[in-house]
Amino acid sequence: MAESKRIFTFLLRFIAFCTTLSAAIIMASSREKTTVLALSVEAKYSDTPAFKYFVIVNAIVSIYGFLILFLPSKSQLWRLVVALDAVFTMLLTSSISAALAIAYVGKEGNPNAGWLPICDQVRKYCNQVKGALIVGFISLILYILLFLYSVHKALNPLLLEKS
Amino acid sequence: MALQSGETLAMLVGNIWSKPRSRYWTLLGLRLLAFLAAAAATLVMALNKQTKTFVVGTIGTTPLKLTLTAKFQHTPAFVFFVIANGLVCMHNLVMIMVDLVGSKFDYKGLRFPMVAILDMLNVALVSGGANAAAFMAELGKNGNSHARWDKICDKFGAYCDRGGGALIASFLALASCFSFLSSPYLNLSTRRPIVLFLTTIINPKPQTIFISMDCSNISHCICLVFQMYVLLLLL
């Protein structure tokens, strides 16, 4: 039972590492160059600080996830993992909400501020950003599950284990 | 860590009056700070409105005027900001009440994990709201030349200033929410004598903490409270 739990959490951490890495890579490789009205328009992820923040946070979390995979299960550092999981989950929530806010403006525009949507002109870029956000959401859900699991393992908040 | 029984540790996580008095007042003060900061952020952003009249041209001698209004409802990120901070404010208020008068009623130990879980939800909400609004505000302040989005802060300066103030208050609420979410963990991650002291003072009196409340149907009460809270969250 303990062995299967260990394998399951290892697998979950591996999948979470893969999703954060792919979210960072998909967002970083989104680039499109089109011509609109005889003007060449290039859309990159680095035009917007929100997308840059998303890439940076996902890169940091994927490095953390990669290092955690090599932690031996009997080590004392698992208590530190609880705290680090909390910090990195909060970072992921903030990055995804920021990227979503800017992506919404890019897709629907903001007529009150005179901001036109840009998704019609750079469709491939928009779709790639959408894909990166979806993968980012999946990684966020996985990290929330991992955080709740590490809290449950280190403390016993739901009183499920008999002492 | 080897503690005597699982229940005492859960009490440490969700319950603050079994801690020493100075820590109790520190945590209560942090919750009060979070409540006030979230309330300030909600109010300032919800009342954020600026109307300005621009002269766009002249026909003969009469100038053409255009009246534009900047409201927080125009931006979905700010709407989410207001809603999230409102919920966080109400949650912190409820938690302050629970901490002050909660020792009279007890749901046989279900309250402690509920408080911990709801605190985590709290932090996630306020973090999401504050960050979305922060990046939208940055876009409004600097614009985006690549997407040809003009900045609006040079025209609506007061709107931007008030939004910035609400953002600062919300980040303050986030910091204090995160500190009292993580304060039990900081204490428990070291084997200092304070942990053993706390467990020994809690351990001999478990019956005083599990006081059964005089409600005809306890599970009904729990379900009602949880439903109210979920309804509030889904507002």
Tab-separated table of C-alpha atoms in Angstrom, chain A residues 6-137:
chain	number	residue	atom	x	y	z
A	6	ARG	CA	4.884	6.216	-3.406
A	7	ILE	CA	4.792	5.175	-7.051
A	8	PHE	CA	1.570	7.084	-7.611
A	9	THR	CA	2.942	10.317	-6.166
A	10	PHE	CA	6.183	9.909	-8.099
A	11	LEU	CA	4.147	9.499	-11.291
A	12	LEU	CA	2.023	12.518	-10.402
A	13	ARG	CA	5.118	14.623	-9.808
A	14	PHE	CA	6.605	13.458	-13.087
A	15	ILE	CA	3.459	14.363	-15.011
A	16	ALA	CA	3.329	17.748	-13.259
A	17	PHE	CA	6.965	18.375	-14.217
A	18	CYS	CA	6.184	17.455	-17.839
A	19	THR	CA	3.169	19.755	-18.007
A	20	THR	CA	4.963	22.788	-16.566
A	21	LEU	CA	7.901	22.216	-18.897
A	22	SER	CA	5.637	21.917	-21.925
A	23	ALA	CA	3.613	24.992	-20.925
A	24	ALA	CA	6.824	27.020	-20.759
A	25	ILE	CA	8.089	25.649	-24.065
A	26	ILE	CA	4.802	26.121	-25.936
A	27	MET	CA	4.470	29.699	-24.749
A	28	ALA	CA	8.106	30.511	-25.478
A	29	SER	CA	7.939	29.135	-29.009
A	30	SER	CA	4.798	31.016	-29.988
A	31	ARG	CA	5.734	33.431	-32.708
A	32	GLU	CA	4.073	34.587	-35.857
A	33	LYS	CA	4.884	37.041	-38.570
A	34	THR	CA	2.144	38.261	-40.886
A	35	THR	CA	1.507	41.220	-43.100
A	36	VAL	CA	-1.514	43.338	-42.341
A	37	LEU	CA	-2.290	46.173	-44.737
A	38	ALA	CA	1.243	46.062	-46.171
A	39	LEU	CA	2.743	46.289	-42.706
A	40	SER	CA	4.680	43.388	-41.298
A	41	VAL	CA	3.381	42.459	-37.883
A	42	GLU	CA	5.247	40.091	-35.617
A	43	ALA	CA	3.680	38.650	-32.486
A	44	LYS	CA	5.952	37.095	-29.901
A	45	TYR	CA	5.386	36.004	-26.331
A	46	SER	CA	7.924	38.560	-25.111
A	47	ASP	CA	5.763	41.496	-26.232
A	48	THR	CA	3.645	41.082	-23.131
A	49	PRO	CA	5.094	41.007	-19.617
A	50	ALA	CA	2.297	38.691	-18.506
A	51	PHE	CA	3.392	35.979	-20.940
A	52	LYS	CA	7.028	36.498	-20.006
A	53	TYR	CA	6.058	36.039	-16.340
A	54	PHE	CA	4.150	32.878	-17.284
A	55	VAL	CA	7.197	31.417	-19.045
A	56	ILE	CA	9.553	32.332	-16.212
A	57	VAL	CA	7.303	30.903	-13.501
A	58	ASN	CA	6.711	27.677	-15.384
A	59	ALA	CA	10.446	27.325	-16.001
A	60	ILE	CA	11.198	27.772	-12.296
A	61	VAL	CA	8.511	25.309	-11.272
A	62	SER	CA	9.694	22.737	-13.798
A	63	ILE	CA	13.275	22.998	-12.463
A	64	TYR	CA	11.883	22.513	-8.941
A	65	GLY	CA	9.799	19.544	-10.107
A	66	PHE	CA	12.801	17.978	-11.770
A	67	LEU	CA	14.911	18.265	-8.616
A	68	ILE	CA	12.130	16.908	-6.397
A	69	LEU	CA	11.946	13.725	-8.457
A	70	PHE	CA	15.359	12.752	-7.125
A	71	LEU	CA	14.539	13.238	-3.457
A	72	PRO	CA	14.778	9.966	-1.516
A	73	SER	CA	11.553	9.150	0.211
A	74	LYS	CA	12.937	8.800	3.738
A	75	SER	CA	14.679	12.155	3.738
A	76	GLN	CA	13.888	14.911	6.227
A	77	LEU	CA	13.536	17.400	3.391
A	78	TRP	CA	9.929	16.362	2.723
A	79	ARG	CA	8.807	18.835	5.357
A	80	LEU	CA	10.504	21.569	3.358
A	81	VAL	CA	8.687	20.229	0.298
A	82	VAL	CA	5.370	21.122	1.955
A	83	ALA	CA	6.389	24.760	2.211
A	84	LEU	CA	7.953	24.859	-1.250
A	85	ASP	CA	4.891	23.220	-2.782
A	86	ALA	CA	2.726	25.938	-1.232
A	87	VAL	CA	4.947	28.693	-2.615
A	88	PHE	CA	5.154	27.243	-6.091
A	89	THR	CA	1.424	26.515	-6.286
A	90	MET	CA	0.688	30.138	-5.414
A	91	LEU	CA	3.178	31.265	-8.065
A	92	LEU	CA	1.448	29.083	-10.641
A	93	THR	CA	-1.998	30.471	-9.782
A	94	SER	CA	-0.734	34.017	-10.094
A	95	SER	CA	1.004	33.378	-13.419
A	96	ILE	CA	-1.969	31.687	-15.002
A	97	SER	CA	-4.444	34.332	-13.880
A	98	ALA	CA	-2.207	37.107	-15.212
A	99	ALA	CA	-1.716	35.373	-18.574
A	100	LEU	CA	-5.449	34.703	-18.830
A	101	ALA	CA	-6.319	38.353	-18.205
A	102	ILE	CA	-4.052	39.538	-21.018
A	103	ALA	CA	-5.097	36.704	-23.351
A	104	TYR	CA	-8.747	37.699	-22.848
A	105	VAL	CA	-7.965	41.245	-23.934
A	106	GLY	CA	-6.121	39.881	-26.950
A	107	LYS	CA	-9.053	37.722	-27.954
A	108	GLU	CA	-12.042	39.925	-27.226
A	109	GLY	CA	-10.481	43.350	-27.141
A	110	ASN	CA	-11.585	46.134	-24.859
A	111	PRO	CA	-13.779	48.554	-26.802
A	112	ASN	CA	-13.964	50.978	-23.905
A	113	ALA	CA	-10.229	51.520	-23.980
A	114	GLY	CA	-9.968	51.415	-27.746
A	115	TRP	CA	-8.057	48.146	-27.751
A	116	LEU	CA	-8.844	45.955	-30.727
A	117	PRO	CA	-8.538	42.174	-30.559
A	118	ILE	CA	-5.484	40.838	-32.300
A	119	CYS	CA	-6.443	37.175	-32.593
A	120	ASP	CA	-7.936	37.593	-36.065
A	121	GLN	CA	-4.642	38.748	-37.474
A	122	VAL	CA	-2.247	36.353	-35.762
A	123	ARG	CA	-4.326	33.212	-35.488
A	124	LYS	CA	-1.513	30.694	-35.094
A	125	TYR	CA	0.041	32.716	-32.264
A	126	CYS	CA	-3.315	32.920	-30.512
A	127	ASN	CA	-3.887	29.186	-30.785
A	128	GLN	CA	-0.456	28.421	-29.420
A	129	VAL	CA	-0.988	30.760	-26.473
A	130	LYS	CA	-4.354	29.101	-25.877
A	131	GLY	CA	-2.661	25.690	-25.856
A	132	ALA	CA	-0.009	26.890	-23.420
A	133	LEU	CA	-2.686	28.246	-21.079
A	134	ILE	CA	-4.630	24.971	-21.157
A	135	VAL	CA	-1.476	22.996	-20.314
A	136	GLY	CA	-0.728	25.552	-17.607
A	137	PHE	CA	-4.172	24.971	-16.094
